[in-house]
Amino acid sequence: MIGSLYAGHVARVCEVSVLCRREEHARALNEHGLRVSGRHDFTAQVQAATDPAELLEAELVIVATKTTELDAAFSRLAGHWPEAAVMTVQNGLGAEEVAARHGDWPLVSAVTFMSGTRHSDTHVEYILDTETWLGPYGDTPFELVEEIAALLVEAELKAIAFEDLRPAQWSKLIFNSTVNSVAALTGLPHDPHFAERDSVEELGHLVHELMAEGKRVAEAAGVELHEDPWEMNVHATRRGSRHYPSMLEDVEAHRPTEIDQITGALVREAERLGVDVPLQTAMYRLVKAREASWASD
Amino acid sequence: MIGSLYAGHVARVCEVSVLCRREEHARALNEHGLRVSGRHDFTAQVQAATDPAELLEAELVIVATKTTELDAAFSRLAGHWPEAAVMTVQNGLGAEEVAARHGDWPLVSAVTFMSGTRHSDTHVEYILDTETWLGPYGDTPFELVEEIAALLVEAELKAIAFEDLRPAQWSKLIFNSTVNSVAALTGLPHDPHFAERDSVEELGHLVHELMAEGKRVAEAAGVELHEDPWEMNVHATRRGSRHYPSMLEDVEAHRPTEIDQITGALVREAERLGVDVPLQTAMYRLVKAREASWASD
């Protein structure tokens, strides 16, 4: 869904190829193009295939699959387009390490707060037109990151290049680890309950404590956060967006969630750094158990 | 459901009246009697009405409604049968205080591990034939408790009289606070996941930590537990019962749960005694938020 938002927009300013998993998806895109509705409204021509060998030589590869499908996606890219830059757009941590196991591409890390709804194989609705933040990974030159950010802005998406993405990545990791897991367990969209802290049983207390744990891990990792995740939470819920976090959608559809790559990643970092995160760990175990509850479906 | 198990069994050894909320329930019981199936199999005659004034003068009143309906139930009993003993059978804490607000009856506290399934207004299935534990509350003489226990045993239920019920009540409170809230949030019945502690993300770790918090509260309250709740958990899940906790049933039916009277009671006791229970508090807030998720149904 996020991948389609990038593909559709960028296809208006340069040639875009889409690597699909399903033949009928590729056929539909080649035949009908990719429609974007919502914040923007247009249909873009793209070239689609299920085999990378059938696609044009790429200069930039954007990988925005769910983290649970990341390794499979990079397995298919292995050996292709060795000169291309690869940008991973992920909720959690560790996407770049997965990419590096499959090729020597210069890597760009990205996080995004955009959201949309996939209506069909050829139609995506652009809902939240928020920013993509990107930064170099390893020895990728910052100029390359700036070039990609400029391309996204030319394509009428919002993007900011950072010399060090970690402050932004960690802000988003702590925010996501908390908001996604709380939504997945309570069934609430990201709504005003997440910021309520009047009486003792209110959810905002827990959200605040979960984020405080995350902030202690970031501090131990030597990362100064780009934005305070609690402020992001208060701001988003006051705006009244009632955003439906993807982990809640996954839980309701009985699909595997990204809990291992989001909350799990935070818990493992905390362990590595010797920081105690009992509440984030509890959320991790509860969502894993929730997944187990439909394992016998 | 628990109330029907008591009524049906006891009706075989003495006269039993059933106070119903609905007229058609009372009519059906008067007409067809109360059928018990499962572990035992019989139909008992009972006298039923929706107004206590229409029932026989009682010597023993058993109140086993859900804790959320306790105050309403005692409001209806106020002013009736001042000579009767009142036995409250509850999952949480505080039922006796509610009873005392409505009358001067001698009070008996009870907890039970029996379980059953309500099939209709006149049919209950007896599933787990485990014990009822009872003890005096306030200055109720222990002999009265022994008499009631003997009555239950005569009725072929399992019952044990304790001079001090608190060790048993607290064992059950800690067990219930943990197992009910974990089941409600994960969607898992009480199954072997609750005791698994191999890898770090497994649920048994969380269950163990939640129970450890509860045990610290009991210790601060000066209560020496009758049974270790963790051992109860391991034993029950090894037996393979896959018991469906009532709080999970409530969550799935979008009914109010007993979280305030179970986990909420434990959290309030902890607060009163100055014991830190961050994980039990997190469970309390998550289940409250889960209830809020269907408030707009």
PDB file of N, CA and C in Angstrom, chain A residues 218-267:
ATOM      1  N   ALA A 218      16.494   4.568  23.785  1.00  0.00           N
ATOM      2  CA  ALA A 218      17.118   5.479  22.814  1.00  0.00           C
ATOM      3  C   ALA A 218      18.286   6.212  23.463  1.00  0.00           C
ATOM      4  N   GLU A 219      18.087   6.655  24.682  1.00  0.00           N
ATOM      5  CA  GLU A 219      19.150   7.378  25.389  1.00  0.00           C
ATOM      6  C   GLU A 219      20.368   6.475  25.580  1.00  0.00           C
ATOM      7  N   ALA A 220      20.109   5.220  25.969  1.00  0.00           N
ATOM      8  CA  ALA A 220      21.217   4.282  26.161  1.00  0.00           C
ATOM      9  C   ALA A 220      21.926   3.993  24.841  1.00  0.00           C
ATOM     10  N   ALA A 221      21.173   4.094  23.717  1.00  0.00           N
ATOM     11  CA  ALA A 221      21.770   3.860  22.395  1.00  0.00           C
ATOM     12  C   ALA A 221      22.478   5.117  21.888  1.00  0.00           C
ATOM     13  N   GLY A 222      22.450   6.188  22.677  1.00  0.00           N
ATOM     14  CA  GLY A 222      23.121   7.427  22.280  1.00  0.00           C
ATOM     15  C   GLY A 222      22.362   8.204  21.218  1.00  0.00           C
ATOM     16  N   VAL A 223      21.052   7.964  21.110  1.00  0.00           N
ATOM     17  CA  VAL A 223      20.246   8.640  20.093  1.00  0.00           C
ATOM     18  C   VAL A 223      19.445   9.764  20.745  1.00  0.00           C
ATOM     19  N   GLU A 224      19.575  10.965  20.206  1.00  0.00           N
ATOM     20  CA  GLU A 224      18.737  12.071  20.673  1.00  0.00           C
ATOM     21  C   GLU A 224      17.528  12.140  19.761  1.00  0.00           C
ATOM     22  N   LEU A 225      16.339  11.902  20.310  1.00  0.00           N
ATOM     23  CA  LEU A 225      15.146  11.752  19.469  1.00  0.00           C
ATOM     24  C   LEU A 225      14.827  13.012  18.672  1.00  0.00           C
ATOM     25  N   HIS A 226      14.365  12.789  17.442  1.00  0.00           N
ATOM     26  CA  HIS A 226      13.961  13.889  16.566  1.00  0.00           C
ATOM     27  C   HIS A 226      12.678  14.543  17.086  1.00  0.00           C
ATOM     28  N   GLU A 227      11.715  13.705  17.534  1.00  0.00           N
ATOM     29  CA  GLU A 227      10.462  14.204  18.115  1.00  0.00           C
ATOM     30  C   GLU A 227      10.146  13.353  19.323  1.00  0.00           C
ATOM     31  N   ASP A 228       9.501  13.942  20.318  1.00  0.00           N
ATOM     32  CA  ASP A 228       9.091  13.185  21.490  1.00  0.00           C
ATOM     33  C   ASP A 228       7.862  12.349  21.114  1.00  0.00           C
ATOM     34  N   PRO A 229       7.962  11.024  21.227  1.00  0.00           N
ATOM     35  CA  PRO A 229       6.825  10.173  20.792  1.00  0.00           C
ATOM     36  C   PRO A 229       5.530  10.471  21.555  1.00  0.00           C
ATOM     37  N   TRP A 230       5.648  10.871  22.835  1.00  0.00           N
ATOM     38  CA  TRP A 230       4.436  11.203  23.592  1.00  0.00           C
ATOM     39  C   TRP A 230       3.761  12.446  22.988  1.00  0.00           C
ATOM     40  N   GLU A 231       4.582  13.438  22.593  1.00  0.00           N
ATOM     41  CA  GLU A 231       4.019  14.636  21.955  1.00  0.00           C
ATOM     42  C   GLU A 231       3.379  14.271  20.615  1.00  0.00           C
ATOM     43  N   MET A 232       4.019  13.358  19.878  1.00  0.00           N
ATOM     44  CA  MET A 232       3.444  12.888  18.604  1.00  0.00           C
ATOM     45  C   MET A 232       2.077  12.258  18.855  1.00  0.00           C
ATOM     46  N   ASN A 233       1.998  11.486  19.940  1.00  0.00           N
ATOM     47  CA  ASN A 233       0.758  10.790  20.317  1.00  0.00           C
ATOM     48  C   ASN A 233      -0.342  11.787  20.681  1.00  0.00           C
ATOM     49  N   VAL A 234      -0.003  12.744  21.525  1.00  0.00           N
ATOM     50  CA  VAL A 234      -0.998  13.730  21.954  1.00  0.00           C
ATOM     51  C   VAL A 234      -1.473  14.537  20.751  1.00  0.00           C
ATOM     52  N   HIS A 235      -0.513  14.962  19.936  1.00  0.00           N
ATOM     53  CA  HIS A 235      -0.837  15.780  18.777  1.00  0.00           C
ATOM     54  C   HIS A 235      -1.754  15.018  17.811  1.00  0.00           C
ATOM     55  N   ALA A 236      -1.393  13.768  17.518  1.00  0.00           N
ATOM     56  CA  ALA A 236      -2.171  12.985  16.538  1.00  0.00           C
ATOM     57  C   ALA A 236      -3.584  12.711  17.039  1.00  0.00           C
ATOM     58  N   THR A 237      -3.721  12.392  18.340  1.00  0.00           N
ATOM     59  CA  THR A 237      -5.065  12.047  18.829  1.00  0.00           C
ATOM     60  C   THR A 237      -5.918  13.297  19.015  1.00  0.00           C
ATOM     61  N   ARG A 238      -5.285  14.440  19.338  1.00  0.00           N
ATOM     62  CA  ARG A 238      -6.052  15.684  19.440  1.00  0.00           C
ATOM     63  C   ARG A 238      -6.593  16.105  18.088  1.00  0.00           C
ATOM     64  N   ARG A 239      -5.810  15.829  17.040  1.00  0.00           N
ATOM     65  CA  ARG A 239      -6.226  16.178  15.684  1.00  0.00           C
ATOM     66  C   ARG A 239      -7.476  15.384  15.303  1.00  0.00           C
ATOM     67  N   GLY A 240      -7.727  14.281  16.090  1.00  0.00           N
ATOM     68  CA  GLY A 240      -8.944  13.509  15.853  1.00  0.00           C
ATOM     69  C   GLY A 240      -8.877  12.574  14.666  1.00  0.00           C
ATOM     70  N   SER A 241      -7.660  12.093  14.326  1.00  0.00           N
ATOM     71  CA  SER A 241      -7.558  11.272  13.105  1.00  0.00           C
ATOM     72  C   SER A 241      -8.138   9.863  13.263  1.00  0.00           C
ATOM     73  N   ARG A 242      -8.201   9.318  14.511  1.00  0.00           N
ATOM     74  CA  ARG A 242      -8.658   7.941  14.704  1.00  0.00           C
ATOM     75  C   ARG A 242      -8.011   6.978  13.709  1.00  0.00           C
ATOM     76  N   HIS A 243      -6.701   7.162  13.496  1.00  0.00           N
ATOM     77  CA  HIS A 243      -5.953   6.312  12.556  1.00  0.00           C
ATOM     78  C   HIS A 243      -6.032   4.846  12.998  1.00  0.00           C
ATOM     79  N   TYR A 244      -6.212   3.950  12.044  1.00  0.00           N
ATOM     80  CA  TYR A 244      -6.308   2.518  12.307  1.00  0.00           C
ATOM     81  C   TYR A 244      -4.932   1.891  12.114  1.00  0.00           C
ATOM     82  N   PRO A 245      -4.168   1.651  13.200  1.00  0.00           N
ATOM     83  CA  PRO A 245      -2.801   1.130  13.033  1.00  0.00           C
ATOM     84  C   PRO A 245      -2.798  -0.222  12.314  1.00  0.00           C
ATOM     85  N   SER A 246      -1.767  -0.435  11.512  1.00  0.00           N
ATOM     86  CA  SER A 246      -1.722  -1.650  10.682  1.00  0.00           C
ATOM     87  C   SER A 246      -1.737  -2.918  11.545  1.00  0.00           C
ATOM     88  N   MET A 247      -1.181  -2.845  12.756  1.00  0.00           N
ATOM     89  CA  MET A 247      -1.158  -4.052  13.589  1.00  0.00           C
ATOM     90  C   MET A 247      -2.568  -4.436  14.046  1.00  0.00           C
ATOM     91  N   LEU A 248      -3.420  -3.438  14.231  1.00  0.00           N
ATOM     92  CA  LEU A 248      -4.816  -3.731  14.574  1.00  0.00           C
ATOM     93  C   LEU A 248      -5.525  -4.367  13.372  1.00  0.00           C
ATOM     94  N   GLU A 249      -5.237  -3.857  12.182  1.00  0.00           N
ATOM     95  CA  GLU A 249      -5.806  -4.481  10.977  1.00  0.00           C
ATOM     96  C   GLU A 249      -5.343  -5.936  10.860  1.00  0.00           C
ATOM     97  N   ASP A 250      -4.061  -6.162  11.128  1.00  0.00           N
ATOM     98  CA  ASP A 250      -3.521  -7.525  11.037  1.00  0.00           C
ATOM     99  C   ASP A 250      -4.208  -8.452  12.038  1.00  0.00           C
ATOM    100  N   VAL A 251      -4.369  -7.960  13.268  1.00  0.00           N
ATOM    101  CA  VAL A 251      -4.990  -8.781  14.313  1.00  0.00           C
ATOM    102  C   VAL A 251      -6.430  -9.113  13.924  1.00  0.00           C
ATOM    103  N   GLU A 252      -7.146  -8.122  13.413  1.00  0.00           N
ATOM    104  CA  GLU A 252      -8.545  -8.380  13.065  1.00  0.00           C
ATOM    105  C   GLU A 252      -8.665  -9.344  11.887  1.00  0.00           C
ATOM    106  N   ALA A 253      -7.674  -9.308  10.982  1.00  0.00           N
ATOM    107  CA  ALA A 253      -7.699 -10.216   9.831  1.00  0.00           C
ATOM    108  C   ALA A 253      -7.001 -11.541  10.145  1.00  0.00           C
ATOM    109  N   HIS A 254      -6.529 -11.720  11.391  1.00  0.00           N
ATOM    110  CA  HIS A 254      -5.778 -12.930  11.775  1.00  0.00           C
ATOM    111  C   HIS A 254      -4.565 -13.167  10.870  1.00  0.00           C
ATOM    112  N   ARG A 255      -3.854 -12.071  10.554  1.00  0.00           N
ATOM    113  CA  ARG A 255      -2.601 -12.169   9.793  1.00  0.00           C
ATOM    114  C   ARG A 255      -1.439 -12.046  10.761  1.00  0.00           C
ATOM    115  N   PRO A 256      -0.232 -12.547  10.382  1.00  0.00           N
ATOM    116  CA  PRO A 256       0.943 -12.293  11.227  1.00  0.00           C
ATOM    117  C   PRO A 256       1.171 -10.788  11.322  1.00  0.00           C
ATOM    118  N   THR A 257       1.543 -10.299  12.486  1.00  0.00           N
ATOM    119  CA  THR A 257       1.784  -8.871  12.663  1.00  0.00           C
ATOM    120  C   THR A 257       3.279  -8.577  12.529  1.00  0.00           C
ATOM    121  N   GLU A 258       3.642  -7.292  12.613  1.00  0.00           N
ATOM    122  CA  GLU A 258       5.051  -6.899  12.578  1.00  0.00           C
ATOM    123  C   GLU A 258       5.629  -6.795  13.990  1.00  0.00           C
ATOM    124  N   ILE A 259       5.003  -7.445  14.970  1.00  0.00           N
ATOM    125  CA  ILE A 259       5.426  -7.260  16.359  1.00  0.00           C
ATOM    126  C   ILE A 259       6.899  -7.617  16.584  1.00  0.00           C
ATOM    127  N   ASP A 260       7.396  -8.687  15.913  1.00  0.00           N
ATOM    128  CA  ASP A 260       8.799  -9.070  16.106  1.00  0.00           C
ATOM    129  C   ASP A 260       9.749  -7.974  15.643  1.00  0.00           C
ATOM    130  N   GLN A 261       9.373  -7.271  14.563  1.00  0.00           N
ATOM    131  CA  GLN A 261      10.261  -6.262  13.981  1.00  0.00           C
ATOM    132  C   GLN A 261      10.080  -4.894  14.627  1.00  0.00           C
ATOM    133  N   ILE A 262       8.978  -4.695  15.337  1.00  0.00           N
ATOM    134  CA  ILE A 262       8.770  -3.377  15.953  1.00  0.00           C
ATOM    135  C   ILE A 262       9.039  -3.491  17.458  1.00  0.00           C
ATOM    136  N   THR A 263       8.056  -3.971  18.219  1.00  0.00           N
ATOM    137  CA  THR A 263       8.254  -4.077  19.665  1.00  0.00           C
ATOM    138  C   THR A 263       9.376  -5.069  19.981  1.00  0.00           C
ATOM    139  N   GLY A 264       9.418  -6.175  19.231  1.00  0.00           N
ATOM    140  CA  GLY A 264      10.493  -7.152  19.431  1.00  0.00           C
ATOM    141  C   GLY A 264      11.864  -6.521  19.229  1.00  0.00           C
ATOM    142  N   ALA A 265      11.994  -5.676  18.191  1.00  0.00           N
ATOM    143  CA  ALA A 265      13.278  -5.014  17.925  1.00  0.00           C
ATOM    144  C   ALA A 265      13.663  -4.095  19.082  1.00  0.00           C
ATOM    145  N   LEU A 266      12.679  -3.370  19.590  1.00  0.00           N
ATOM    146  CA  LEU A 266      12.946  -2.465  20.710  1.00  0.00           C
ATOM    147  C   LEU A 266      13.368  -3.248  21.959  1.00  0.00           C
ATOM    148  N   VAL A 267      12.675  -4.359  22.214  1.00  0.00           N
ATOM    149  CA  VAL A 267      12.993  -5.188  23.379  1.00  0.00           C
ATOM    150  C   VAL A 267      14.401  -5.783  23.254  1.00  0.00           C
TER     151      VAL A 267
END
